């Protein structure tokens, strides 16, 4: 009994401390406009620069530490159970709303890690042009990109760290083909949440390592780009059945049923307010996902938002200096990155056989010979390696579900490799 009383005290204290750490703007009761969240790789250089200026200002104000602290303090309530999708959607909107206090037109992009799933370390998002890659060997500090030499004050004073899973490599992530197989076979919210959380979601955290594989991972901006991708995946699954904009199921960390009326930790808002991305307070859609009905659950969402406690009003009187952030030079993508991006785009072009493009992208020279010498070998794509069971348990993930998802992604990658060999134009995305 004493154990559970202590846990309750820790949870309450954690939420109080998190709420005191940084501002939490109240969600708007209506949408004056609906914004479009886009793949960060498709943004113009000016748009990328603008986003980086905003998140650097958020870091300067200490808000990244606040997000890391909040997420860490209530981590067991929002992982390994069916609050996962809804709570993180609200968390992303919190982040985006603070972005908009600095720049009213700012929009959170997502990181489509499915584009470079077979070699994520070559992804432009992890290059010095955007958010940098691995930490340096001596101390794992991120030394390049938008977050170069960033410090953090939570949970201790240190640099921002990443430590790739295999030294110089993250290992493979999930291809979108595997993600969409999960979409097709998952009939309930609880099924879909468990499969995504313990599969495509977890492998990215483990692959990047360092702070990114901890529960204070939100100190890294990449956390929000990754989770925007996870949110987009949920939105796409929802779009396949209108009932998914109305109902959720499953259980929370206390083994109580999760419904649209269940309250979300920290925010004290019900899960139902999150079910429509373009509903009151959220007001966004994704660039390639059908938007949900704008009027869905409007009255309930309004009621819940108007009754929210412990939330401060958004500051509408922003200082003009916030909008005069200094220009930030950004390196242009390297020729190799441009080529990789073009190959990915070509393989996804309608009416084009992607098989030839994919084969060309993964052919390697044998013994240093030129391809004209007809001495070229195709190398199979590798699936992500299994996640360690101890790592999974420490983060409240489901070891059995992770094993089932490993089997699924192994089978999908094996099919991709077979179809490539057969020249049938398999999609790797």
mmCIF file with all atom_site columns, N, CA, C and O in Angstrom, residues 1-32:
data_model
loop_
_atom_site.group_PDB
_atom_site.id
_atom_site.type_symbol
_atom_site.label_atom_id
_atom_site.label_alt_id
_atom_site.label_comp_id
_atom_site.label_asym_id
_atom_site.label_entity_id
_atom_site.label_seq_id
_atom_site.pdbx_PDB_ins_code
_atom_site.Cartn_x
_atom_site.Cartn_y
_atom_site.Cartn_z
_atom_site.occupancy
_atom_site.B_iso_or_equiv
_atom_site.pdbx_formal_charge
_atom_site.auth_seq_id
_atom_site.auth_comp_id
_atom_site.auth_asym_id
_atom_site.auth_atom_id
_atom_site.pdbx_PDB_model_num
ATOM 1   N N  . UNK A 1 1  ? 0.838   -1.200 0.000   1.00 0.00 ? 1  UNK A N  1
ATOM 2   C CA . UNK A 1 1  ? 0.000   0.000  0.000   1.00 0.00 ? 1  UNK A CA 1
ATOM 3   C C  . UNK A 1 1  ? 0.883   1.264  0.000   1.00 0.00 ? 1  UNK A C  1
ATOM 4   O O  . UNK A 1 1  ? 0.652   2.212  -0.737  1.00 0.00 ? 1  UNK A O  1
ATOM 5   N N  . UNK A 1 2  ? 1.922   1.237  0.888   1.00 0.00 ? 2  UNK A N  1
ATOM 6   C CA . UNK A 1 2  ? 2.829   2.371  0.975   1.00 0.00 ? 2  UNK A CA 1
ATOM 7   C C  . UNK A 1 2  ? 3.511   2.645  -0.348  1.00 0.00 ? 2  UNK A C  1
ATOM 8   O O  . UNK A 1 2  ? 3.728   3.797  -0.736  1.00 0.00 ? 2  UNK A O  1
ATOM 9   N N  . UNK A 1 3  ? 3.831   1.557  -1.080  1.00 0.00 ? 3  UNK A N  1
ATOM 10  C CA . UNK A 1 3  ? 4.486   1.698  -2.383  1.00 0.00 ? 3  UNK A CA 1
ATOM 11  C C  . UNK A 1 3  ? 3.628   2.537  -3.325  1.00 0.00 ? 3  UNK A C  1
ATOM 12  O O  . UNK A 1 3  ? 4.129   3.444  -3.998  1.00 0.00 ? 3  UNK A O  1
ATOM 13  N N  . UNK A 1 4  ? 2.331   2.240  -3.386  1.00 0.00 ? 4  UNK A N  1
ATOM 14  C CA . UNK A 1 4  ? 1.442   2.949  -4.303  1.00 0.00 ? 4  UNK A CA 1
ATOM 15  C C  . UNK A 1 4  ? 1.204   4.390  -3.868  1.00 0.00 ? 4  UNK A C  1
ATOM 16  O O  . UNK A 1 4  ? 1.050   5.291  -4.692  1.00 0.00 ? 4  UNK A O  1
ATOM 17  N N  . UNK A 1 5  ? 1.197   4.642  -2.544  1.00 0.00 ? 5  UNK A N  1
ATOM 18  C CA . UNK A 1 5  ? 1.074   6.010  -2.045  1.00 0.00 ? 5  UNK A CA 1
ATOM 19  C C  . UNK A 1 5  ? 2.292   6.825  -2.460  1.00 0.00 ? 5  UNK A C  1
ATOM 20  O O  . UNK A 1 5  ? 2.179   7.964  -2.916  1.00 0.00 ? 5  UNK A O  1
ATOM 21  N N  . UNK A 1 6  ? 3.479   6.216  -2.362  1.00 0.00 ? 6  UNK A N  1
ATOM 22  C CA . UNK A 1 6  ? 4.716   6.898  -2.753  1.00 0.00 ? 6  UNK A CA 1
ATOM 23  C C  . UNK A 1 6  ? 4.724   7.205  -4.240  1.00 0.00 ? 6  UNK A C  1
ATOM 24  O O  . UNK A 1 6  ? 5.150   8.287  -4.659  1.00 0.00 ? 6  UNK A O  1
ATOM 25  N N  . UNK A 1 7  ? 4.256   6.242  -5.032  1.00 0.00 ? 7  UNK A N  1
ATOM 26  C CA . UNK A 1 7  ? 4.202   6.447  -6.484  1.00 0.00 ? 7  UNK A CA 1
ATOM 27  C C  . UNK A 1 7  ? 3.270   7.614  -6.799  1.00 0.00 ? 7  UNK A C  1
ATOM 28  O O  . UNK A 1 7  ? 3.585   8.474  -7.625  1.00 0.00 ? 7  UNK A O  1
ATOM 29  N N  . UNK A 1 8  ? 2.109   7.665  -6.122  1.00 0.00 ? 8  UNK A N  1
ATOM 30  C CA . UNK A 1 8  ? 1.145   8.742  -6.359  1.00 0.00 ? 8  UNK A CA 1
ATOM 31  C C  . UNK A 1 8  ? 1.749   10.098 -6.002  1.00 0.00 ? 8  UNK A C  1
ATOM 32  O O  . UNK A 1 8  ? 1.556   11.088 -6.714  1.00 0.00 ? 8  UNK A O  1
ATOM 33  N N  . UNK A 1 9  ? 2.503   10.154 -4.900  1.00 0.00 ? 9  UNK A N  1
ATOM 34  C CA . UNK A 1 9  ? 3.139   11.411 -4.490  1.00 0.00 ? 9  UNK A CA 1
ATOM 35  C C  . UNK A 1 9  ? 4.156   11.855 -5.531  1.00 0.00 ? 9  UNK A C  1
ATOM 36  O O  . UNK A 1 9  ? 4.223   13.024 -5.905  1.00 0.00 ? 9  UNK A O  1
ATOM 37  N N  . UNK A 1 10 ? 4.947   10.902 -6.037  1.00 0.00 ? 10 UNK A N  1
ATOM 38  C CA . UNK A 1 10 ? 5.949   11.216 -7.055  1.00 0.00 ? 10 UNK A CA 1
ATOM 39  C C  . UNK A 1 10 ? 5.287   11.741 -8.322  1.00 0.00 ? 10 UNK A C  1
ATOM 40  O O  . UNK A 1 10 ? 5.746   12.720 -8.927  1.00 0.00 ? 10 UNK A O  1
ATOM 41  N N  . UNK A 1 11 ? 4.183   11.095 -8.731  1.00 0.00 ? 11 UNK A N  1
ATOM 42  C CA . UNK A 1 11 ? 3.476   11.517 -9.936  1.00 0.00 ? 11 UNK A CA 1
ATOM 43  C C  . UNK A 1 11 ? 2.946   12.938 -9.782  1.00 0.00 ? 11 UNK A C  1
ATOM 44  O O  . UNK A 1 11 ? 3.125   13.795 -10.655 1.00 0.00 ? 11 UNK A O  1
ATOM 45  N N  . UNK A 1 12 ? 2.278   13.216 -8.632  1.00 0.00 ? 12 UNK A N  1
ATOM 46  C CA . UNK A 1 12 ? 1.716   14.549 -8.398  1.00 0.00 ? 12 UNK A CA 1
ATOM 47  C C  . UNK A 1 12 ? 2.821   15.591 -8.347  1.00 0.00 ? 12 UNK A C  1
ATOM 48  O O  . UNK A 1 12 ? 2.732   16.653 -8.953  1.00 0.00 ? 12 UNK A O  1
ATOM 49  N N  . UNK A 1 13 ? 3.891   15.284 -7.621  1.00 0.00 ? 13 UNK A N  1
ATOM 50  C CA . UNK A 1 13 ? 5.006   16.231 -7.515  1.00 0.00 ? 13 UNK A CA 1
ATOM 51  C C  . UNK A 1 13 ? 5.633   16.471 -8.883  1.00 0.00 ? 13 UNK A C  1
ATOM 52  O O  . UNK A 1 13 ? 5.958   17.607 -9.234  1.00 0.00 ? 13 UNK A O  1
ATOM 53  N N  . UNK A 1 14 ? 5.764   15.399 -9.673  1.00 0.00 ? 14 UNK A N  1
ATOM 54  C CA . UNK A 1 14 ? 6.349   15.526 -11.003 1.00 0.00 ? 14 UNK A CA 1
ATOM 55  C C  . UNK A 1 14 ? 5.533   16.440 -11.894 1.00 0.00 ? 14 UNK A C  1
ATOM 56  O O  . UNK A 1 14 ? 6.077   17.268 -12.624 1.00 0.00 ? 14 UNK A O  1
ATOM 57  N N  . UNK A 1 15 ? 4.208   16.303 -11.840 1.00 0.00 ? 15 UNK A N  1
ATOM 58  C CA . UNK A 1 15 ? 3.351   17.144 -12.663 1.00 0.00 ? 15 UNK A CA 1
ATOM 59  C C  . UNK A 1 15 ? 3.418   18.597 -12.209 1.00 0.00 ? 15 UNK A C  1
ATOM 60  O O  . UNK A 1 15 ? 3.454   19.514 -13.029 1.00 0.00 ? 15 UNK A O  1
ATOM 61  N N  . UNK A 1 16 ? 3.453   18.836 -10.893 1.00 0.00 ? 16 UNK A N  1
ATOM 62  C CA . UNK A 1 16 ? 3.544   20.202 -10.389 1.00 0.00 ? 16 UNK A CA 1
ATOM 63  C C  . UNK A 1 16 ? 4.845   20.849 -10.829 1.00 0.00 ? 16 UNK A C  1
ATOM 64  O O  . UNK A 1 16 ? 4.882   21.991 -11.294 1.00 0.00 ? 16 UNK A O  1
ATOM 65  N N  . UNK A 1 17 ? 5.948   20.105 -10.713 1.00 0.00 ? 17 UNK A N  1
ATOM 66  C CA . UNK A 1 17 ? 7.248   20.635 -11.110 1.00 0.00 ? 17 UNK A CA 1
ATOM 67  C C  . UNK A 1 17 ? 7.280   20.916 -12.606 1.00 0.00 ? 17 UNK A C  1
ATOM 68  O O  . UNK A 1 17 ? 7.815   21.933 -13.055 1.00 0.00 ? 17 UNK A O  1
ATOM 69  N N  . UNK A 1 18 ? 6.703   20.003 -13.394 1.00 0.00 ? 18 UNK A N  1
ATOM 70  C CA . UNK A 1 18 ? 6.707   20.185 -14.847 1.00 0.00 ? 18 UNK A CA 1
ATOM 71  C C  . UNK A 1 18 ? 5.890   21.413 -15.237 1.00 0.00 ? 18 UNK A C  1
ATOM 72  O O  . UNK A 1 18 ? 6.279   22.179 -16.118 1.00 0.00 ? 18 UNK A O  1
ATOM 73  N N  . UNK A 1 19 ? 4.762   21.634 -14.589 1.00 0.00 ? 19 UNK A N  1
ATOM 74  C CA . UNK A 1 19 ? 3.917   22.781 -14.922 1.00 0.00 ? 19 UNK A CA 1
ATOM 75  C C  . UNK A 1 19 ? 4.578   24.106 -14.565 1.00 0.00 ? 19 UNK A C  1
ATOM 76  O O  . UNK A 1 19 ? 4.313   25.138 -15.185 1.00 0.00 ? 19 UNK A O  1
ATOM 77  N N  . UNK A 1 20 ? 5.461   24.041 -13.575 1.00 0.00 ? 20 UNK A N  1
ATOM 78  C CA . UNK A 1 20 ? 6.139   25.261 -13.166 1.00 0.00 ? 20 UNK A CA 1
ATOM 79  C C  . UNK A 1 20 ? 7.362   25.568 -14.031 1.00 0.00 ? 20 UNK A C  1
ATOM 80  O O  . UNK A 1 20 ? 7.926   26.649 -13.960 1.00 0.00 ? 20 UNK A O  1
ATOM 81  N N  . UNK A 1 21 ? 7.767   24.597 -14.869 1.00 0.00 ? 21 UNK A N  1
ATOM 82  C CA . UNK A 1 21 ? 9.032   24.713 -15.580 1.00 0.00 ? 21 UNK A CA 1
ATOM 83  C C  . UNK A 1 21 ? 8.986   25.663 -16.758 1.00 0.00 ? 21 UNK A C  1
ATOM 84  O O  . UNK A 1 21 ? 9.969   26.315 -17.071 1.00 0.00 ? 21 UNK A O  1
ATOM 85  N N  . UNK A 1 22 ? 7.864   25.773 -17.419 1.00 0.00 ? 22 UNK A N  1
ATOM 86  C CA . UNK A 1 22 ? 7.779   26.589 -18.623 1.00 0.00 ? 22 UNK A CA 1
ATOM 87  C C  . UNK A 1 22 ? 6.317   26.832 -18.970 1.00 0.00 ? 22 UNK A C  1
ATOM 88  O O  . UNK A 1 22 ? 5.427   26.172 -18.449 1.00 0.00 ? 22 UNK A O  1
ATOM 89  N N  . UNK A 1 23 ? 6.022   27.800 -19.856 1.00 0.00 ? 23 UNK A N  1
ATOM 90  C CA . UNK A 1 23 ? 4.618   28.167 -20.123 1.00 0.00 ? 23 UNK A CA 1
ATOM 91  C C  . UNK A 1 23 ? 3.845   27.076 -20.840 1.00 0.00 ? 23 UNK A C  1
ATOM 92  O O  . UNK A 1 23 ? 4.387   26.329 -21.644 1.00 0.00 ? 23 UNK A O  1
ATOM 93  N N  . UNK A 1 24 ? 2.570   27.003 -20.521 1.00 0.00 ? 24 UNK A N  1
ATOM 94  C CA . UNK A 1 24 ? 1.665   26.059 -21.166 1.00 0.00 ? 24 UNK A CA 1
ATOM 95  C C  . UNK A 1 24 ? 0.456   26.829 -21.678 1.00 0.00 ? 24 UNK A C  1
ATOM 96  O O  . UNK A 1 24 ? -0.536  26.994 -20.969 1.00 0.00 ? 24 UNK A O  1
ATOM 97  N N  . UNK A 1 25 ? 0.531   27.348 -22.902 1.00 0.00 ? 25 UNK A N  1
ATOM 98  C CA . UNK A 1 25 ? -0.593  28.136 -23.431 1.00 0.00 ? 25 UNK A CA 1
ATOM 99  C C  . UNK A 1 25 ? -1.867  27.307 -23.518 1.00 0.00 ? 25 UNK A C  1
ATOM 100 O O  . UNK A 1 25 ? -1.836  26.119 -23.846 1.00 0.00 ? 25 UNK A O  1
ATOM 101 N N  . UNK A 1 26 ? -2.966  27.951 -23.226 1.00 0.00 ? 26 UNK A N  1
ATOM 102 C CA . UNK A 1 26 ? -4.267  27.283 -23.366 1.00 0.00 ? 26 UNK A CA 1
ATOM 103 C C  . UNK A 1 26 ? -4.616  27.159 -24.835 1.00 0.00 ? 26 UNK A C  1
ATOM 104 O O  . UNK A 1 26 ? -4.357  28.060 -25.634 1.00 0.00 ? 26 UNK A O  1
ATOM 105 N N  . UNK A 1 27 ? -5.184  26.048 -25.216 1.00 0.00 ? 27 UNK A N  1
ATOM 106 C CA . UNK A 1 27 ? -5.586  25.841 -26.602 1.00 0.00 ? 27 UNK A CA 1
ATOM 107 C C  . UNK A 1 27 ? -6.719  26.782 -26.986 1.00 0.00 ? 27 UNK A C  1
ATOM 108 O O  . UNK A 1 27 ? -7.610  27.062 -26.185 1.00 0.00 ? 27 UNK A O  1
ATOM 109 N N  . UNK A 1 28 ? -6.703  27.223 -28.217 1.00 0.00 ? 28 UNK A N  1
ATOM 110 C CA . UNK A 1 28 ? -7.770  28.089 -28.715 1.00 0.00 ? 28 UNK A CA 1
ATOM 111 C C  . UNK A 1 28 ? -9.080  27.315 -28.801 1.00 0.00 ? 28 UNK A C  1
ATOM 112 O O  . UNK A 1 28 ? -9.087  26.104 -29.038 1.00 0.00 ? 28 UNK A O  1
ATOM 113 N N  . UNK A 1 29 ? -10.194 28.010 -28.621 1.00 0.00 ? 29 UNK A N  1
ATOM 114 C CA . UNK A 1 29 ? -11.504 27.344 -28.667 1.00 0.00 ? 29 UNK A CA 1
ATOM 115 C C  . UNK A 1 29 ? -12.055 27.219 -30.086 1.00 0.00 ? 29 UNK A C  1
ATOM 116 O O  . UNK A 1 29 ? -13.044 26.529 -30.310 1.00 0.00 ? 29 UNK A O  1
ATOM 117 N N  . UNK A 1 30 ? -11.401 27.889 -31.026 1.00 0.00 ? 30 UNK A N  1
ATOM 118 C CA . UNK A 1 30 ? -11.797 27.774 -32.432 1.00 0.00 ? 30 UNK A CA 1
ATOM 119 C C  . UNK A 1 30 ? -10.543 27.777 -33.297 1.00 0.00 ? 30 UNK A C  1
ATOM 120 O O  . UNK A 1 30 ? -9.456  28.118 -32.832 1.00 0.00 ? 30 UNK A O  1
ATOM 121 N N  . UNK A 1 31 ? -10.717 27.420 -34.554 1.00 0.00 ? 31 UNK A N  1
ATOM 122 C CA . UNK A 1 31 ? -9.619  27.482 -35.515 1.00 0.00 ? 31 UNK A CA 1
ATOM 123 C C  . UNK A 1 31 ? -9.863  28.649 -36.467 1.00 0.00 ? 31 UNK A C  1
ATOM 124 O O  . UNK A 1 31 ? -10.836 28.640 -37.221 1.00 0.00 ? 31 UNK A O  1
ATOM 125 N N  . UNK A 1 32 ? -8.996  29.651 -36.410 1.00 0.00 ? 32 UNK A N  1
ATOM 126 C CA . UNK A 1 32 ? -9.117  30.751 -37.365 1.00 0.00 ? 32 UNK A CA 1
ATOM 127 C C  . UNK A 1 32 ? -8.506  30.376 -38.710 1.00 0.00 ? 32 UNK A C  1
ATOM 128 O O  . UNK A 1 32 ? -8.849  30.940 -39.737 1.00 0.00 ? 32 UNK A O  1
#
